Amino acid sequence: MSIRHYYADTAGSAPALPTLHTALDADVCVVGGGFAGLNTALGLAERGHRDVVLLEAEQPAFGASGRNGGFVFGGFSRGEAALLRDLGRERARALYAGTVEAVELIRRRIAQYGIACDDTQAGILWANWFDDRDLLRQRQALLADVFAQDWHWVERDELRQQILTPRYHDALFEPRAFHFHPLKYAHGLVQAASRQGVSLFGDSPAVSLQRREGGWRVTTLSGRVDAREVVLACGGYLARLHRRVDAGVLPIATYVMVTEPLGARMDTALRTRAAIYDTRFAFDYYRPLPDSRLLWGGRISVLDRAPRSVERLLYGDMLKVFPQLEGVRIDHAWSGLMSYARHEMPQIGQVEPGLWVAQAFGGHGVAPTTFAGEVIASAIAQGDRRWREFAAYGLVSAMKPAGFLGAQVSYWWAEAKDAWKARMERREGV
């Protein structure tokens, strides 16, 4: 199934992957060709494992990996304060550090494998929607004191020289972060894994998973793979291969649009090339693209909306921040499914002997999927036990179908609290 979006239209020719039409034996079979699966396969190959097969139901990065906002920075969907409460200082710091190391690994792989992915090394701004400096001060201090991260303070006047809107009050700047074209990067990972001996197959949906002597059998529509180890990395597009794995996540939609090329008009809104997101729970995220377009994303929903509906919603959001862009044409709009767990953390680890899972990256997945690939690859290849640090965030039931209603109501409630806080600030300022 083809989903047209800006990334697909600008990524160039995708690596041609064959469909599996035979029976194969492998040491490891990875199911899912998004970032989690590709990073696991490549991580195994980089550690000397050549007997690796990857199966993708569509083509690599069909789902969230190829359609996301393109932000590359550390951390998880679960905030740092919550992570600290959950795990304590040392364990929380170690897990967070894994995502920061993953950012650097992505940067190294871009250079090592010559991946042309429009990477923009301009950092990321967390812009304060509210007139509440403590919100930023507290996070800045926590990041520095517990997680050894130096996010720079940006004063209001300086920020408004970079982002031409009165909407924001101040910001934190993450200088080591960057943004990129995720589908071009995924294509680069495919090529790198293939050159290192990984056997990758597209249009090869796995339809069953069975335990067998010495490992597992993954059956596709026209072939099968017998493997000692299997990694399920299907994200929001569940393969329905293992009941507990599928029950652990909710597929949740998010929305993205891309404007026409703005040319010099971009400077009427943005004079920074950093990516930006704001401090609300229901935040906007956006970034300037190399061809002078503006990519704009936001909202989460249980509804995977049609492009016209996505455009209508996000266009209104954009004009709340940049009314000067009224009349700008929208050339692309799309939605996609992410996998969320109730505990807001990835589910990474061994489900049964020889059966691994990497899913539930939510809306913060580029670095954590890379981290997950490293954790699982090193566990299989080298006996690394870091995956056990995710044990506190296991396959808890997402309580479907009631979980969908709960997720939507929670989002609406958080959105309403954000709106109430902003309204109170405006009233107090009058």
Short mmCIF file of C-alpha atoms in Angstrom, two decimals:
data_model
loop_
_atom_site.label_atom_id
_atom_site.label_comp_id
_atom_site.label_asym_id
_atom_site.label_seq_id
_atom_site.Cartn_x
_atom_site.Cartn_y
_atom_site.Cartn_z
CA MET A 1 0.00 0.00 0.00
CA SER A 2 1.45 3.35 -1.03
CA ILE A 3 1.07 6.39 1.23
CA ARG A 4 2.04 9.64 -0.47
CA HIS A 5 3.74 12.23 1.67
CA TYR A 6 6.56 14.75 1.38
CA TYR A 7 9.24 12.29 2.38
CA ALA A 8 8.12 9.67 -0.10
CA ASP A 9 7.98 12.27 -2.87
CA THR A 10 11.49 13.57 -2.15
CA ALA A 11 13.45 10.51 -0.99
CA GLY A 12 14.41 9.35 -4.48
CA SER A 13 14.30 5.72 -5.51
CA ALA A 14 13.95 3.31 -2.62
CA PRO A 15 16.29 0.31 -2.45
CA ALA A 16 14.52 -2.47 -4.34
CA LEU A 17 13.81 -5.32 -1.93
CA PRO A 18 12.65 -8.72 -3.16
CA THR A 19 9.64 -10.58 -1.79
CA LEU A 20 10.39 -13.76 0.13
CA HIS A 21 9.32 -16.75 -1.99
CA THR A 22 11.31 -19.51 -0.37
CA ALA A 23 12.23 -21.21 2.91
CA LEU A 24 15.28 -19.83 4.71
CA ASP A 25 17.28 -20.70 7.78
CA ALA A 26 18.76 -17.83 9.77
CA ASP A 27 20.38 -17.08 13.05
CA VAL A 28 18.09 -14.07 13.61
CA CYS A 29 14.85 -13.01 11.91
CA VAL A 30 13.76 -9.42 12.42
CA VAL A 31 10.08 -8.70 11.71
CA GLY A 32 9.54 -5.05 10.84
CA GLY A 33 11.54 -2.70 8.64
CA GLY A 34 11.18 0.53 10.59
CA PHE A 35 13.96 2.16 12.56
CA ALA A 36 13.80 -0.39 15.39
CA GLY A 37 14.10 -3.35 13.03
CA LEU A 38 16.67 -1.78 10.73
CA ASN A 39 18.87 -0.69 13.63
CA THR A 40 18.69 -4.17 15.16
CA ALA A 41 19.64 -5.84 11.87
CA LEU A 42 22.45 -3.37 11.18
CA GLY A 43 23.65 -3.59 14.78
CA LEU A 44 23.90 -7.37 14.47
CA ALA A 45 25.77 -7.12 11.18
CA GLU A 46 28.19 -4.59 12.64
CA ARG A 47 28.90 -7.11 15.40
CA GLY A 48 29.76 -9.82 12.88
CA HIS A 49 26.37 -11.51 12.52
CA ARG A 50 25.81 -12.07 8.82
CA ASP A 51 23.03 -14.67 9.08
CA VAL A 52 20.24 -12.15 9.62
CA VAL A 53 16.93 -11.91 7.74
CA LEU A 54 14.61 -8.89 7.92
CA LEU A 55 10.96 -9.14 6.83
CA GLU A 56 8.87 -6.04 6.10
CA ALA A 57 5.16 -6.22 5.28
CA GLU A 58 5.34 -3.16 3.00
CA GLN A 59 8.63 -1.43 2.21
CA PRO A 60 11.17 -0.24 4.81
CA ALA A 61 10.08 2.75 6.92
CA PHE A 62 6.51 2.52 5.59
CA GLY A 63 5.15 3.51 9.00
CA ALA A 64 6.17 6.13 11.55
CA SER A 65 9.89 5.73 10.80
CA GLY A 66 9.46 7.17 7.33
CA ARG A 67 6.78 9.76 8.11
CA ASN A 68 7.80 11.42 11.39
CA GLY A 69 8.90 14.95 12.19
CA GLY A 70 12.58 14.16 11.70
CA PHE A 71 13.72 15.37 15.16
CA VAL A 72 16.87 13.64 16.45
CA PHE A 73 17.46 14.19 20.17
CA GLY A 74 17.77 12.30 23.43
CA GLY A 75 15.14 11.16 25.88
CA PHE A 76 11.91 9.19 25.81
CA SER A 77 8.22 10.02 25.61
CA ARG A 78 8.20 9.62 29.38
CA GLY A 79 9.64 12.78 30.86
CA GLU A 80 12.89 12.98 32.77
CA ALA A 81 11.26 13.71 36.14
CA ALA A 82 9.02 10.66 35.83
CA LEU A 83 11.96 8.52 34.75
CA LEU A 84 13.85 9.64 37.83
CA ARG A 85 10.89 8.79 40.11
CA ASP A 86 10.54 5.38 38.48
CA LEU A 87 14.14 4.24 38.52
CA GLY A 88 16.25 6.38 40.79
CA ARG A 89 19.18 8.54 39.81
CA GLU A 90 21.70 6.03 38.45
CA ARG A 91 19.34 3.82 36.45
CA ALA A 92 17.42 6.77 35.03
CA ARG A 93 20.66 8.47 34.02
CA ALA A 94 21.95 5.28 32.33
CA LEU A 95 18.80 4.81 30.25
CA TYR A 96 18.70 8.46 29.23
CA ALA A 97 22.40 8.31 28.33
CA GLY A 98 21.62 5.45 25.95
CA THR A 99 19.43 7.74 23.88
CA VAL A 100 22.06 10.51 23.87
CA GLU A 101 24.63 7.98 22.68
CA ALA A 102 22.13 6.92 20.02
CA VAL A 103 22.03 10.50 18.67
CA GLU A 104 25.78 10.34 18.23
CA LEU A 105 25.52 6.89 16.64
CA ILE A 106 23.05 8.24 14.10
CA ARG A 107 25.44 11.09 13.36
CA ARG A 108 28.35 8.63 12.95
CA ARG A 109 26.36 6.32 10.69
CA ILE A 110 25.38 9.21 8.44
CA ALA A 111 29.09 9.92 7.99
CA GLN A 112 30.31 6.31 7.96
CA TYR A 113 27.83 5.08 5.37
CA GLY A 114 27.59 8.30 3.39
CA ILE A 115 23.85 8.69 3.96
CA ALA A 116 22.52 11.81 2.24
CA CYS A 117 19.52 12.59 4.46
CA ASP A 118 19.38 16.40 4.60
CA ASP A 119 20.70 16.35 8.16
CA THR A 120 20.57 19.85 9.57
CA GLN A 121 22.98 20.25 12.46
CA ALA A 122 21.22 23.23 14.00
CA GLY A 123 19.90 21.95 17.32
CA ILE A 124 16.37 21.90 18.69
CA LEU A 125 14.48 24.61 20.60
CA TRP A 126 11.94 23.83 23.33
CA ALA A 127 9.86 27.02 23.23
CA ASN A 128 7.81 28.09 26.23
CA TRP A 129 4.14 28.52 25.36
CA PHE A 130 3.48 29.81 28.87
CA ASP A 131 4.77 32.83 30.78
CA ASP A 132 6.23 30.52 33.41
CA ARG A 133 10.00 30.61 33.58
CA ASP A 134 10.05 28.02 36.38
CA LEU A 135 8.83 25.39 33.93
CA LEU A 136 12.02 25.77 31.92
CA ARG A 137 14.32 26.41 34.87
CA GLN A 138 13.25 23.20 36.59
CA ARG A 139 13.78 21.06 33.52
CA GLN A 140 17.10 22.72 32.72
CA ALA A 141 18.34 22.05 36.26
CA LEU A 142 17.12 18.45 36.24
CA LEU A 143 18.79 17.76 32.90
CA ALA A 144 22.05 19.22 34.14
CA ASP A 145 22.10 17.78 37.66
CA VAL A 146 20.83 14.24 37.00
CA PHE A 147 21.32 13.60 33.29
CA ALA A 148 24.49 15.62 32.57
CA GLN A 149 22.83 17.50 29.72
CA ASP A 150 23.47 21.19 29.06
CA TRP A 151 20.40 22.75 27.45
CA HIS A 152 21.05 26.46 26.96
CA TRP A 153 18.68 29.16 28.15
CA VAL A 154 17.29 31.48 25.45
CA GLU A 155 15.82 34.76 26.66
CA ARG A 156 12.56 36.07 25.24
CA ASP A 157 14.07 38.89 23.19
CA GLU A 158 16.68 36.60 21.68
CA LEU A 159 14.06 33.95 20.94
CA ARG A 160 11.82 36.44 19.15
CA GLN A 161 14.70 37.33 16.88
CA GLN A 162 14.79 33.68 15.82
CA ILE A 163 11.08 32.80 15.87
CA LEU A 164 9.02 35.75 14.72
CA THR A 165 5.95 35.34 16.90
CA PRO A 166 4.83 36.78 20.26
CA ARG A 167 3.43 33.36 21.10
CA TYR A 168 6.53 32.15 23.00
CA HIS A 169 8.15 33.57 26.11
CA ASP A 170 11.59 31.93 26.34
CA ALA A 171 13.18 28.60 25.42
CA LEU A 172 15.77 25.93 26.06
CA PHE A 173 18.16 25.02 23.26
CA GLU A 174 19.60 21.52 22.81
CA PRO A 175 22.76 22.17 20.75
CA ARG A 176 23.72 18.53 20.07
CA ALA A 177 20.34 17.69 18.57
CA PHE A 178 19.59 17.90 14.85
CA HIS A 179 16.89 17.13 12.31
CA PHE A 180 16.84 15.15 9.09
CA HIS A 181 14.85 13.46 6.31
CA PRO A 182 13.87 10.21 8.05
CA LEU A 183 12.99 8.24 4.92
CA LYS A 184 16.30 9.05 3.23
CA TYR A 185 18.04 7.95 6.41
CA ALA A 186 16.04 4.70 6.47
CA HIS A 187 17.04 4.01 2.87
CA GLY A 188 20.64 4.52 3.91
CA LEU A 189 20.25 1.99 6.74
CA VAL A 190 18.80 -0.53 4.28
CA GLN A 191 21.75 -0.12 1.96
CA ALA A 192 24.25 -0.33 4.82
CA ALA A 193 22.66 -3.49 6.23
CA SER A 194 22.46 -5.09 2.81
CA ARG A 195 26.14 -4.38 2.08
CA GLN A 196 27.01 -6.07 5.36
CA GLY A 197 25.18 -9.25 4.46
CA VAL A 198 21.70 -8.83 5.95
CA SER A 199 18.98 -10.40 3.77
CA LEU A 200 16.11 -7.89 3.55
CA PHE A 201 12.69 -8.63 2.07
CA GLY A 202 9.84 -6.24 1.31
CA ASP A 203 6.16 -6.95 0.63
CA SER A 204 6.61 -10.00 2.83
CA PRO A 205 4.16 -9.78 5.73
CA ALA A 206 4.65 -12.30 8.50
CA VAL A 207 1.38 -14.16 9.04
CA SER A 208 2.32 -16.61 11.78
CA LEU A 209 4.94 -17.22 14.45
CA GLN A 210 5.49 -20.68 15.91
CA ARG A 211 7.93 -22.03 18.42
CA ARG A 212 9.88 -25.00 17.09
CA GLU A 213 12.82 -27.04 18.26
CA GLY A 214 15.88 -24.84 18.36
CA GLY A 215 14.04 -21.60 17.79
CA TRP A 216 11.10 -20.11 15.92
CA ARG A 217 9.38 -20.29 12.53
CA VAL A 218 8.11 -17.10 10.91
CA THR A 219 5.77 -17.78 8.00
CA THR A 220 4.98 -15.22 5.30
CA LEU A 221 2.42 -15.36 2.51
CA SER A 222 4.87 -17.11 0.20
CA GLY A 223 7.79 -18.28 2.29
CA ARG A 224 9.14 -18.92 5.75
CA VAL A 225 12.16 -18.29 7.97
CA ASP A 226 13.38 -20.71 10.62
CA ALA A 227 15.53 -18.79 13.08
CA ARG A 228 17.17 -19.28 16.45
CA GLU A 229 16.10 -15.78 17.52
CA VAL A 230 13.21 -13.56 16.39
CA VAL A 231 12.84 -9.81 16.97
CA LEU A 232 9.35 -8.29 16.67
CA ALA A 233 9.70 -4.62 15.74
CA CYS A 234 6.34 -3.78 14.20
CA GLY A 235 5.50 -0.49 15.92
CA GLY A 236 1.98 0.82 15.37
CA TYR A 237 1.34 -1.59 12.50
CA LEU A 238 0.81 -4.72 14.54
CA ALA A 239 1.65 -8.05 12.92
CA ARG A 240 -0.75 -10.07 15.11
CA LEU A 241 1.92 -12.69 15.68
CA HIS A 242 1.96 -12.73 19.49
CA ARG A 243 -1.05 -11.82 21.61
CA ARG A 244 0.82 -10.30 24.57
CA VAL A 245 3.05 -8.21 22.30
CA ASP A 246 0.13 -6.76 20.38
CA ALA A 247 -1.91 -6.24 23.56
CA GLY A 248 0.86 -4.10 25.03
CA VAL A 249 0.47 -1.11 22.71
CA LEU A 250 -2.08 1.30 21.32
CA PRO A 251 -1.62 2.43 17.71
CA ILE A 252 -2.10 6.20 17.93
CA ALA A 253 -2.14 8.62 15.00
CA THR A 254 -0.28 11.90 14.68
CA TYR A 255 -0.48 14.46 11.89
CA VAL A 256 2.05 16.27 9.69
CA MET A 257 1.86 18.74 6.81
CA VAL A 258 4.40 20.51 4.61
CA THR A 259 3.95 23.90 2.96
CA GLU A 260 4.87 25.00 -0.50
CA PRO A 261 8.44 26.39 -0.87
CA LEU A 262 8.43 29.69 1.01
CA GLY A 263 11.63 31.19 -0.33
CA ALA A 264 12.34 34.53 1.32
CA ARG A 265 8.96 34.38 3.04
CA MET A 266 10.42 31.81 5.46
CA ASP A 267 12.34 34.67 7.10
CA THR A 268 9.07 36.36 8.03
CA ALA A 269 8.44 33.46 10.42
CA LEU A 270 11.75 31.73 11.14
CA ARG A 271 15.30 33.01 11.20
CA THR A 272 16.70 29.89 12.77
CA ARG A 273 17.29 26.53 11.16
CA ALA A 274 16.73 24.71 14.44
CA ALA A 275 13.73 22.43 14.86
CA ILE A 276 11.12 23.63 17.35
CA TYR A 277 8.52 22.19 19.68
CA ASP A 278 6.66 23.83 22.55
CA THR A 279 5.97 23.19 26.23
CA ARG A 280 2.33 22.13 26.06
CA PHE A 281 1.32 18.50 26.43
CA ALA A 282 -0.51 18.90 23.12
CA PHE A 283 2.44 20.61 21.47
CA ASP A 284 3.19 21.78 17.95
CA TYR A 285 6.46 20.67 16.35
CA TYR A 286 7.93 22.13 13.21
CA ARG A 287 11.13 22.72 11.31
CA PRO A 288 12.43 24.47 8.20
CA LEU A 289 13.30 22.14 5.33
CA PRO A 290 16.29 22.62 3.02
CA ASP A 291 14.01 23.49 0.08
CA SER A 292 12.51 26.42 2.08
CA ARG A 293 9.31 24.59 3.01
CA LEU A 294 7.99 24.47 6.56
CA LEU A 295 7.12 21.07 8.02
CA TRP A 296 4.47 21.31 10.71
CA GLY A 297 3.18 18.52 12.95
CA GLY A 298 1.08 18.05 16.02
CA ARG A 299 -1.89 16.48 17.77
CA ILE A 300 -2.43 12.86 18.64
CA SER A 301 -5.63 10.95 18.07
CA VAL A 302 -7.12 7.52 17.81
CA LEU A 303 -8.27 8.59 14.32
CA ASP A 304 -6.00 8.09 11.31
CA ARG A 305 -7.43 11.04 9.35
CA ALA A 306 -7.55 11.75 5.63
CA PRO A 307 -5.05 14.31 4.25
CA ARG A 308 -7.63 17.08 3.78
CA SER A 309 -8.75 16.79 7.40
CA VAL A 310 -5.13 16.80 8.61
CA GLU A 311 -4.42 19.93 6.58
CA ARG A 312 -7.44 21.77 7.98
CA LEU A 313 -6.49 21.01 11.59
CA LEU A 314 -2.79 21.79 11.31
CA TYR A 315 -3.23 24.89 9.15
CA GLY A 316 -5.25 26.45 11.94
CA ASP A 317 -2.56 25.49 14.46
CA MET A 318 0.16 27.05 12.30
CA LEU A 319 -1.71 30.35 11.95
CA LYS A 320 -2.10 30.61 15.74
CA VAL A 321 1.69 30.89 15.88
CA PHE A 322 2.45 32.51 12.53
CA PRO A 323 -0.55 34.50 11.26
CA GLN A 324 1.82 36.08 8.73
CA LEU A 325 1.78 32.76 6.83
CA GLU A 326 -1.92 33.00 6.02
CA GLY A 327 -2.51 32.06 2.40
CA VAL A 328 0.49 29.75 2.17
CA ARG A 329 -0.33 26.66 0.13
CA ILE A 330 -0.04 23.23 1.74
CA ASP A 331 1.49 20.72 -0.65
CA HIS A 332 1.47 17.61 1.55
CA ALA A 333 -0.52 16.41 4.55
CA TRP A 334 -0.60 12.96 6.09
CA SER A 335 -1.07 10.93 9.24
CA GLY A 336 0.61 7.82 10.58
CA LEU A 337 0.39 5.38 13.46
CA MET A 338 2.78 5.29 16.42
CA SER A 339 2.77 2.63 19.13
CA TYR A 340 2.20 3.82 22.70
CA ALA A 341 2.33 1.89 25.96
CA ARG A 342 0.43 2.95 29.07
CA HIS A 343 3.70 3.59 30.89
CA GLU A 344 4.94 5.91 28.07
CA MET A 345 8.19 3.98 27.65
CA PRO A 346 9.49 1.62 24.98
CA GLN A 347 8.97 -2.09 25.45
CA ILE A 348 12.39 -3.57 24.82
CA GLY A 349 13.53 -7.03 25.80
CA GLN A 350 13.02 -10.76 25.70
CA VAL A 351 9.41 -11.96 25.84
CA GLU A 352 10.22 -15.67 25.74
CA PRO A 353 13.53 -17.47 25.18
CA GLY A 354 14.71 -16.38 21.76
CA LEU A 355 11.79 -13.99 21.17
CA TRP A 356 12.55 -10.27 21.45
CA VAL A 357 10.41 -7.17 21.17
CA ALA A 358 11.15 -3.51 20.38
CA GLN A 359 8.04 -1.32 20.24
CA ALA A 360 6.05 1.48 21.93
CA PHE A 361 8.36 4.38 21.07
CA GLY A 362 5.46 6.83 20.97
CA GLY A 363 6.14 10.24 19.53
CA HIS A 364 9.82 10.29 20.48
CA GLY A 365 11.30 7.43 18.55
CA VAL A 366 14.28 8.27 16.35
CA ALA A 367 16.96 8.03 19.05
CA PRO A 368 15.19 5.42 21.23
CA THR A 369 14.69 3.06 18.27
CA THR A 370 18.41 3.34 17.58
CA PHE A 371 19.11 2.64 21.24
CA ALA A 372 16.75 -0.35 21.13
CA GLY A 373 18.53 -1.77 18.10
CA GLU A 374 21.85 -1.53 19.91
CA VAL A 375 20.50 -3.06 23.12
CA ILE A 376 18.94 -6.06 21.37
CA ALA A 377 21.78 -6.57 18.90
CA SER A 378 24.34 -6.55 21.70
CA ALA A 379 22.16 -8.88 23.78
CA ILE A 380 21.93 -11.45 20.99
CA ALA A 381 25.49 -11.12 19.74
CA GLN A 382 27.35 -10.52 22.98
CA GLY A 383 25.11 -11.51 25.87
CA ASP A 384 24.68 -7.86 26.94
CA ARG A 385 22.11 -7.63 29.73
CA ARG A 386 21.23 -3.94 29.42
CA TRP A 387 17.79 -4.91 28.13
CA ARG A 388 16.86 -5.91 31.68
CA GLU A 389 16.90 -2.21 32.62
CA PHE A 390 13.63 -1.92 30.69
CA ALA A 391 11.98 -4.63 32.81
CA ALA A 392 10.02 -2.00 34.76
CA TYR A 393 8.35 -1.05 31.48
CA GLY A 394 7.12 -4.40 30.25
CA LEU A 395 4.20 -5.64 28.20
CA VAL A 396 1.47 -4.16 30.38
CA SER A 397 -1.91 -4.42 28.71
CA ALA A 398 -3.03 -1.36 26.79
CA MET A 399 -6.60 -2.36 27.75
CA LYS A 400 -7.98 -2.28 24.23
CA PRO A 401 -10.53 -1.25 23.13
CA ALA A 402 -11.21 0.85 26.24
CA GLY A 403 -7.60 2.06 26.09
CA PHE A 404 -8.32 3.98 22.88
CA LEU A 405 -11.06 5.96 24.61
CA GLY A 406 -8.87 6.49 27.65
CA ALA A 407 -5.98 7.77 25.51
CA GLN A 408 -8.22 10.20 23.63
CA VAL A 409 -9.88 11.51 26.80
CA SER A 410 -6.46 11.94 28.46
CA TYR A 411 -5.26 13.94 25.48
CA TRP A 412 -8.36 16.14 25.48
CA TRP A 413 -7.98 16.72 29.23
CA ALA A 414 -4.32 17.71 28.88
CA GLU A 415 -5.20 19.94 25.93
CA ALA A 416 -7.92 21.61 28.01
CA LYS A 417 -5.48 22.21 30.91
CA ASP A 418 -3.00 23.80 28.50
CA ALA A 419 -5.73 26.05 27.11
CA TRP A 420 -6.92 27.01 30.61
CA LYS A 421 -3.40 27.93 31.75
CA ALA A 422 -2.84 30.07 28.65
CA ARG A 423 -6.23 31.76 29.14
CA MET A 424 -5.45 32.58 32.78
CA GLU A 425 -2.11 34.10 31.76
CA ARG A 426 -3.79 36.31 29.16
CA ARG A 427 -6.39 37.42 31.69
CA GLU A 428 -3.74 38.27 34.29
CA GLY A 429 -1.81 40.21 31.67
CA VAL A 430 -4.74 42.46 30.82
#
